[in-house]
Amino acid sequence: MSTARKFPRSAPASSVPAHADIVVIGAGFGGLYAHWRFRQLGMSIFGFEQGSDVGGTWYWNRYPGARCDVESVDYTYTFSRELLDEWTWSERFSTQPEILEYASYVADKFDLRRDIAFEAKVVSAKYDEAANLWTVRTAKGDEITCHWLVTTVGCLSVPKDPEFEGLDSFKGQWVQTGAWPKEGVDWSGKNVLVIGTGSSAVQTIPVVAETAGHLTVFQRTANFSVPAGNGPLPEHRREEVFADYPAYLERLKNTRGGQLWEMQTDKVAAEFSEEEQQQRLRQAWELGRWNIQGCFRDIMQNEDTNRLAAEFVHARIRETVKDPVTAEKLMPKNHPLGSKRMCLDTDYFETFNRPNVDLVDINEEPIVRITETGLQTSLKEYPADLIIFAIGFDAMTGPIVNLGIEGRGGLSLKQAWSEGPESYLGLAMPGFPNLFTVNGPSSPSVLTNMIVSLEHHVGWIAECIQTLREKGIDRIEATRDATHAWAEHTEEVAGYTLFPKANSWYMGANVPGKPQLFLAYLGGFDNYAARCDAIAANNFEGFDLASSKVEETA
Ligand code: N01
């Protein structure tokens, strides 16, 4: 854990004021930074958070083995040099408890809880055009008006409900990785079933397997996973990053993903000999992290290059998993590597060599129902004391749509996005003046280091509000044309890649009935940030600006 010094605990708000200049929804990493950054504007701020404390993703996802898949020295706030100097990460990839402790430390250090109401779920946010104000309400009935509304609700914060027939009748315990009980779960010696094999399951399975009596994993789609290469954070790595941090940060912000990997190259696979290609893949496997995706520049564009990397991973699975039938089932064959988010693991494939672990491919043996005592497939019943659902999230749009947002003329965001989310830069939508969505759909968000992206979005919003105030403008709204053009551009960029070839949550394909389109911007953080800067410099091109006082468009 960190060697940082402790600050007195920052106490939450005791009541909800009638009005604030800015309301921030969410107190995860985006929300905390928004409070800190917006305070610099000298405006009043108030925030709501559904959980009982700060942390967002890291508050809810307390499942065993939960870690970040971005290196800790990069998954860290960059806005305060003092904070950077005070906090020391203990591992290369931080654990959920350590990240949650960091969020709490930041809240204490900057006294950020004082303007936040906790256990306060926002159920509606309505825009009043005549007053040019938003009214935000919580499930408890609290109400506040604000001029600017900023959502920092994360991209993966609405877990999918486990809609399995018979679940109500199950007499054992069932839990969701994305809403893991705060009081913890005991699985030692028990018969455990895990449903799903995405990142959450890939982290949960090896830890649960260590002490479970028996663990059965139900897999619908085999997933690409590579060793994370975790361990203590080496001192030399800290020095590399912090010796000249401004220069390091500059490099980080000039990448496509807000992260620096050892193996990144400008060369396509065909520029290497076959021997060099295999050497690079081997080196990437040994280095861990996302290196395998950085081995060849065309890995996410060229099917042959992607297949080369996929076959390399298949060979490692074959090498690792002793039972050839299980190994074969674990090899992802129906989507390109990286087109579903690749997992970084610690001993995932090795876990299937344990005598107490079994794998069921539910394509061969579909789940029929949950019973009182376990799970019935088309072939047999699997007894269970505990069922862990690691079945993912209503990603990207779910967290924002669930806020009950209504814009001009009562236009509901749910309705506006019914055929897919159109959002200008992932930041703002036509019909919803003065509303900003941090890491919203069609921004780089989940394809980047989220800290780099959220600091950028919050910073852009803060500068926008500041500039508008200086010009006497109090209303900003994305135009339909600019929003539509950005949506087309987002789709076009995705079309140059292999990403749309998978039924992934990136495409909205994991939620029945959800419109399918690529939900994040694939043009790279560096290009995206430059575009946002250019738009701001060009008097917020693509936005309508207005002053309610003089009733004229700027
Ligand atoms: O969710 P997922 P997740 N019956 O959607 C299966 C981030 N994250 O929580 O692929 C049976 O990836 C589903 O099968 P299929 C990261 O961005 C980061 O694991 O749809 N199975 C899949 O196997 C990640 O991508 C970190 O066919 C069902 C699994 O459940 C994102 O969160 C850690 C099913 C869901 O996988 C989401 O990851 C954890 C059903 N009805 C998460 N429905 C790190 O930083 C779904 N599945 C390391």
mmCIF file of N, CA and C and ligand atoms in Angstrom, residues 58 61 63 66-70 156 160 163-164 177-178 195-203 218-223 290 334 340-344 362 367 390-393 446 503-506 509-510, ligand 1:
data_model
loop_
_atom_site.group_PDB
_atom_site.id
_atom_site.type_symbol
_atom_site.label_atom_id
_atom_site.label_comp_id
_atom_site.label_asym_id
_atom_site.label_seq_id
_atom_site.Cartn_x
_atom_site.Cartn_y
_atom_site.Cartn_z
ATOM 1 N N TRP A 58 -14.271 1.286 -8.957
ATOM 2 C CA TRP A 58 -13.456 0.607 -7.944
ATOM 3 C C TRP A 58 -14.195 0.464 -6.631
ATOM 4 N N ASN A 61 -16.746 -2.790 -8.081
ATOM 5 C CA ASN A 61 -16.144 -4.045 -8.572
ATOM 6 C C ASN A 61 -15.131 -4.591 -7.560
ATOM 7 N N TYR A 63 -14.805 -7.689 -6.680
ATOM 8 C CA TYR A 63 -14.696 -9.144 -6.841
ATOM 9 C C TYR A 63 -13.248 -9.592 -6.641
ATOM 10 N N ALA A 66 -9.734 -8.471 -8.591
ATOM 11 C CA ALA A 66 -9.964 -7.260 -9.414
ATOM 12 C C ALA A 66 -8.728 -6.362 -9.387
ATOM 13 N N ARG A 67 -8.285 -6.016 -10.556
ATOM 14 C CA ARG A 67 -7.115 -5.143 -10.735
ATOM 15 C C ARG A 67 -7.346 -4.286 -11.962
ATOM 16 N N CYS A 68 -6.537 -3.265 -12.065
ATOM 17 C CA CYS A 68 -6.578 -2.444 -13.266
ATOM 18 C C CYS A 68 -5.732 -3.114 -14.356
ATOM 19 N N ASP A 69 -6.120 -2.929 -15.611
ATOM 20 C CA ASP A 69 -5.298 -3.489 -16.687
ATOM 21 C C ASP A 69 -4.441 -2.417 -17.363
ATOM 22 N N VAL A 70 -4.353 -1.254 -16.715
ATOM 23 C CA VAL A 70 -3.410 -0.212 -17.144
ATOM 24 C C VAL A 70 -2.363 -0.121 -16.034
ATOM 25 N N LEU A 156 -18.884 1.661 -17.671
ATOM 26 C CA LEU A 156 -19.223 0.283 -17.329
ATOM 27 C C LEU A 156 -19.728 0.259 -15.891
ATOM 28 N N LYS A 160 -25.272 -5.974 -16.189
ATOM 29 C CA LYS A 160 -26.428 -6.642 -16.798
ATOM 30 C C LYS A 160 -27.110 -7.514 -15.748
ATOM 31 N N GLU A 163 -30.639 -12.574 -16.126
ATOM 32 C CA GLU A 163 -32.031 -12.959 -16.403
ATOM 33 C C GLU A 163 -32.097 -14.440 -16.774
ATOM 34 N N PHE A 164 -31.787 -15.275 -15.799
ATOM 35 C CA PHE A 164 -31.799 -16.719 -16.038
ATOM 36 C C PHE A 164 -33.045 -17.309 -15.394
ATOM 37 N N THR A 177 -20.229 -9.789 -10.350
ATOM 38 C CA THR A 177 -18.892 -9.185 -10.167
ATOM 39 C C THR A 177 -18.980 -7.662 -10.133
ATOM 40 N N GLY A 178 -19.884 -7.077 -10.944
ATOM 41 C CA GLY A 178 -19.972 -5.625 -11.057
ATOM 42 C C GLY A 178 -20.725 -4.963 -9.920
ATOM 43 N N ILE A 195 -20.304 -17.727 -14.381
ATOM 44 C CA ILE A 195 -20.890 -17.611 -15.716
ATOM 45 C C ILE A 195 -20.272 -16.399 -16.398
ATOM 46 N N GLY A 196 -19.633 -16.642 -17.542
ATOM 47 C CA GLY A 196 -18.960 -15.571 -18.276
ATOM 48 C C GLY A 196 -17.458 -15.772 -18.252
ATOM 49 N N THR A 197 -16.815 -15.304 -19.318
ATOM 50 C CA THR A 197 -15.348 -15.406 -19.418
ATOM 51 C C THR A 197 -14.763 -14.121 -20.011
ATOM 52 N N GLY A 198 -15.316 -12.961 -19.605
ATOM 53 C CA GLY A 198 -14.725 -11.671 -19.967
ATOM 54 C C GLY A 198 -13.666 -11.285 -18.930
ATOM 55 N N SER A 199 -13.242 -10.031 -18.955
ATOM 56 C CA SER A 199 -12.148 -9.589 -18.076
ATOM 57 C C SER A 199 -12.445 -9.854 -16.601
ATOM 58 N N SER A 200 -13.686 -9.604 -16.176
ATOM 59 C CA SER A 200 -14.012 -9.769 -14.751
ATOM 60 C C SER A 200 -13.863 -11.237 -14.354
ATOM 61 N N ALA A 201 -14.397 -12.145 -15.184
ATOM 62 C CA ALA A 201 -14.300 -13.569 -14.877
ATOM 63 C C ALA A 201 -12.846 -14.035 -14.927
ATOM 64 N N VAL A 202 -12.106 -13.550 -15.908
ATOM 65 C CA VAL A 202 -10.708 -13.984 -16.085
ATOM 66 C C VAL A 202 -9.867 -13.598 -14.859
ATOM 67 N N GLN A 203 -10.248 -12.516 -14.190
ATOM 68 C CA GLN A 203 -9.540 -12.144 -12.962
ATOM 69 C C GLN A 203 -10.081 -12.914 -11.756
ATOM 70 N N PHE A 218 -18.666 -21.502 -16.926
ATOM 71 C CA PHE A 218 -19.564 -21.615 -18.086
ATOM 72 C C PHE A 218 -19.162 -20.561 -19.110
ATOM 73 N N GLN A 219 -18.659 -21.024 -20.233
ATOM 74 C CA GLN A 219 -18.109 -20.131 -21.258
ATOM 75 C C GLN A 219 -19.006 -20.099 -22.497
ATOM 76 N N ARG A 220 -19.364 -18.876 -22.915
ATOM 77 C CA ARG A 220 -20.111 -18.746 -24.177
ATOM 78 C C ARG A 220 -19.157 -18.408 -25.319
ATOM 79 N N THR A 221 -18.197 -17.516 -25.035
ATOM 80 C CA THR A 221 -17.204 -17.150 -26.049
ATOM 81 C C THR A 221 -15.826 -17.198 -25.418
ATOM 82 N N ALA A 222 -14.948 -18.004 -25.995
ATOM 83 C CA ALA A 222 -13.558 -18.025 -25.490
ATOM 84 C C ALA A 222 -12.946 -16.656 -25.760
ATOM 85 N N ASN A 223 -12.111 -16.197 -24.825
ATOM 86 C CA ASN A 223 -11.606 -14.827 -24.903
ATOM 87 C C ASN A 223 -10.087 -14.819 -25.015
ATOM 88 N N TRP A 290 -0.240 -4.740 -22.745
ATOM 89 C CA TRP A 290 -0.933 -4.766 -24.031
ATOM 90 C C TRP A 290 0.068 -4.923 -25.173
ATOM 91 N N ASN A 334 -13.728 -17.200 -32.972
ATOM 92 C CA ASN A 334 -14.813 -16.568 -33.751
ATOM 93 C C ASN A 334 -14.718 -15.047 -33.828
ATOM 94 N N LYS A 340 -12.812 -8.018 -29.225
ATOM 95 C CA LYS A 340 -13.430 -7.948 -27.902
ATOM 96 C C LYS A 340 -12.275 -7.539 -27.009
ATOM 97 N N ARG A 341 -12.525 -6.802 -25.946
ATOM 98 C CA ARG A 341 -11.400 -6.314 -25.169
ATOM 99 C C ARG A 341 -10.560 -7.490 -24.662
ATOM 100 N N MET A 342 -9.276 -7.439 -24.989
ATOM 101 C CA MET A 342 -8.373 -8.505 -24.576
ATOM 102 C C MET A 342 -8.239 -8.461 -23.049
ATOM 103 N N CYS A 343 -8.051 -9.624 -22.442
ATOM 104 C CA CYS A 343 -7.893 -9.657 -20.983
ATOM 105 C C CYS A 343 -6.418 -9.766 -20.643
ATOM 106 N N LEU A 344 -6.046 -9.150 -19.538
ATOM 107 C CA LEU A 344 -4.700 -9.346 -18.976
ATOM 108 C C LEU A 344 -4.898 -10.197 -17.730
ATOM 109 N N ILE A 362 -21.003 -23.522 -23.260
ATOM 110 C CA ILE A 362 -22.471 -23.547 -23.290
ATOM 111 C C ILE A 362 -23.039 -23.524 -24.716
ATOM 112 N N ILE A 367 -27.230 -23.642 -21.183
ATOM 113 C CA ILE A 367 -27.861 -23.509 -19.864
ATOM 114 C C ILE A 367 -29.373 -23.555 -20.088
ATOM 115 N N ALA A 390 -20.603 -13.083 -14.091
ATOM 116 C CA ALA A 390 -19.608 -12.122 -14.604
ATOM 117 C C ALA A 390 -19.992 -11.851 -16.051
ATOM 118 N N ILE A 391 -21.245 -11.369 -16.220
ATOM 119 C CA ILE A 391 -21.841 -11.337 -17.562
ATOM 120 C C ILE A 391 -21.834 -9.951 -18.191
ATOM 121 N N GLY A 392 -21.122 -9.020 -17.587
ATOM 122 C CA GLY A 392 -20.887 -7.748 -18.257
ATOM 123 C C GLY A 392 -21.879 -6.643 -17.926
ATOM 124 N N PHE A 393 -21.853 -5.618 -18.767
ATOM 125 C CA PHE A 393 -22.537 -4.353 -18.470
ATOM 126 C C PHE A 393 -23.347 -3.864 -19.679
ATOM 127 N N VAL A 446 -13.059 4.137 -23.396
ATOM 128 C CA VAL A 446 -12.645 2.776 -23.021
ATOM 129 C C VAL A 446 -11.502 2.221 -23.870
ATOM 130 N N ASN A 503 -19.002 -9.606 -31.798
ATOM 131 C CA ASN A 503 -20.229 -9.265 -31.069
ATOM 132 C C ASN A 503 -19.836 -8.797 -29.671
ATOM 133 N N SER A 504 -19.313 -7.589 -29.599
ATOM 134 C CA SER A 504 -18.751 -7.146 -28.327
ATOM 135 C C SER A 504 -19.619 -6.084 -27.675
ATOM 136 N N TRP A 505 -19.289 -5.767 -26.427
ATOM 137 C CA TRP A 505 -19.995 -4.643 -25.788
ATOM 138 C C TRP A 505 -19.571 -3.318 -26.410
ATOM 139 N N TYR A 506 -18.410 -3.290 -27.083
ATOM 140 C CA TYR A 506 -18.028 -2.071 -27.816
ATOM 141 C C TYR A 506 -19.089 -1.739 -28.866
ATOM 142 N N ALA A 509 -23.458 -5.195 -28.687
ATOM 143 C CA ALA A 509 -24.031 -6.488 -29.073
ATOM 144 C C ALA A 509 -24.343 -7.388 -27.885
ATOM 145 N N ASN A 510 -23.883 -7.015 -26.684
ATOM 146 C CA ASN A 510 -24.079 -7.907 -25.528
ATOM 147 C C ASN A 510 -25.406 -7.666 -24.822
HETATM 148 O O1 N01 B 1 -17.885 -8.225 -19.111
HETATM 149 P P1 N01 B 1 -17.769 -8.784 -20.605
HETATM 150 P P2 N01 B 1 -16.741 -8.050 -18.017
HETATM 151 N N1 N01 B 1 -25.014 -16.448 -20.672
HETATM 152 O O2 N01 B 1 -18.975 -8.246 -21.300
HETATM 153 C C1 N01 B 1 -20.733 -13.738 -20.978
HETATM 154 C C2 N01 B 1 -13.667 -3.782 -18.128
HETATM 155 N N2 N01 B 1 -12.965 -4.495 -17.079
HETATM 156 O O3 N01 B 1 -17.366 -7.565 -16.785
HETATM 157 O O4 N01 B 1 -18.681 -12.938 -25.001
HETATM 158 C C3 N01 B 1 -23.735 -16.827 -20.656
HETATM 159 O O5 N01 B 1 -16.454 -8.525 -21.194
HETATM 160 C C4 N01 B 1 -20.116 -13.112 -22.182
HETATM 161 O O6 N01 B 1 -20.155 -13.991 -23.286
HETATM 162 P P3 N01 B 1 -20.116 -13.400 -24.806
HETATM 163 C C5 N01 B 1 -13.057 -4.188 -19.462
HETATM 164 O O7 N01 B 1 -13.104 -3.107 -20.325
HETATM 165 C C6 N01 B 1 -11.682 -4.169 -16.881
HETATM 166 O O8 N01 B 1 -15.896 -9.256 -17.914
HETATM 167 O O9 N01 B 1 -21.081 -12.232 -24.833
HETATM 168 N N3 N01 B 1 -22.697 -16.018 -20.751
HETATM 169 C C7 N01 B 1 -18.718 -12.826 -21.666
HETATM 170 O O10 N01 B 1 -17.932 -13.972 -21.646
HETATM 171 C C8 N01 B 1 -14.003 -5.292 -19.867
HETATM 172 O O11 N01 B 1 -14.005 -5.575 -21.238
HETATM 173 C C9 N01 B 1 -10.968 -4.852 -15.965
HETATM 174 O O12 N01 B 1 -20.511 -14.508 -25.656
HETATM 175 C C10 N01 B 1 -22.979 -14.708 -20.855
HETATM 176 C C11 N01 B 1 -19.006 -12.417 -20.221
HETATM 177 O O13 N01 B 1 -20.239 -13.001 -19.873
HETATM 178 C C12 N01 B 1 -15.315 -4.757 -19.377
HETATM 179 O O14 N01 B 1 -15.013 -4.173 -18.137
HETATM 180 C C13 N01 B 1 -11.531 -5.881 -15.247
HETATM 181 C C14 N01 B 1 -24.291 -14.226 -20.868
HETATM 182 C C15 N01 B 1 -19.115 -10.920 -20.074
HETATM 183 O O15 N01 B 1 -17.892 -10.336 -20.403
HETATM 184 C C16 N01 B 1 -16.399 -5.763 -19.185
HETATM 185 O O16 N01 B 1 -15.831 -6.933 -18.616
HETATM 186 C C17 N01 B 1 -12.852 -6.186 -15.458
HETATM 187 C C18 N01 B 1 -25.334 -15.159 -20.767
HETATM 188 N N4 N01 B 1 -26.612 -14.771 -20.769
HETATM 189 C C19 N01 B 1 -13.569 -5.499 -16.389
HETATM 190 N N5 N01 B 1 -24.245 -12.881 -20.964
HETATM 191 C C20 N01 B 1 -9.560 -4.505 -15.777
HETATM 192 O O17 N01 B 1 -9.173 -3.369 -15.677
HETATM 193 C C21 N01 B 1 -22.947 -12.549 -21.029
HETATM 194 N N6 N01 B 1 -22.189 -13.661 -20.954
HETATM 195 C C22 N01 B 1 -8.640 -5.609 -15.763
#
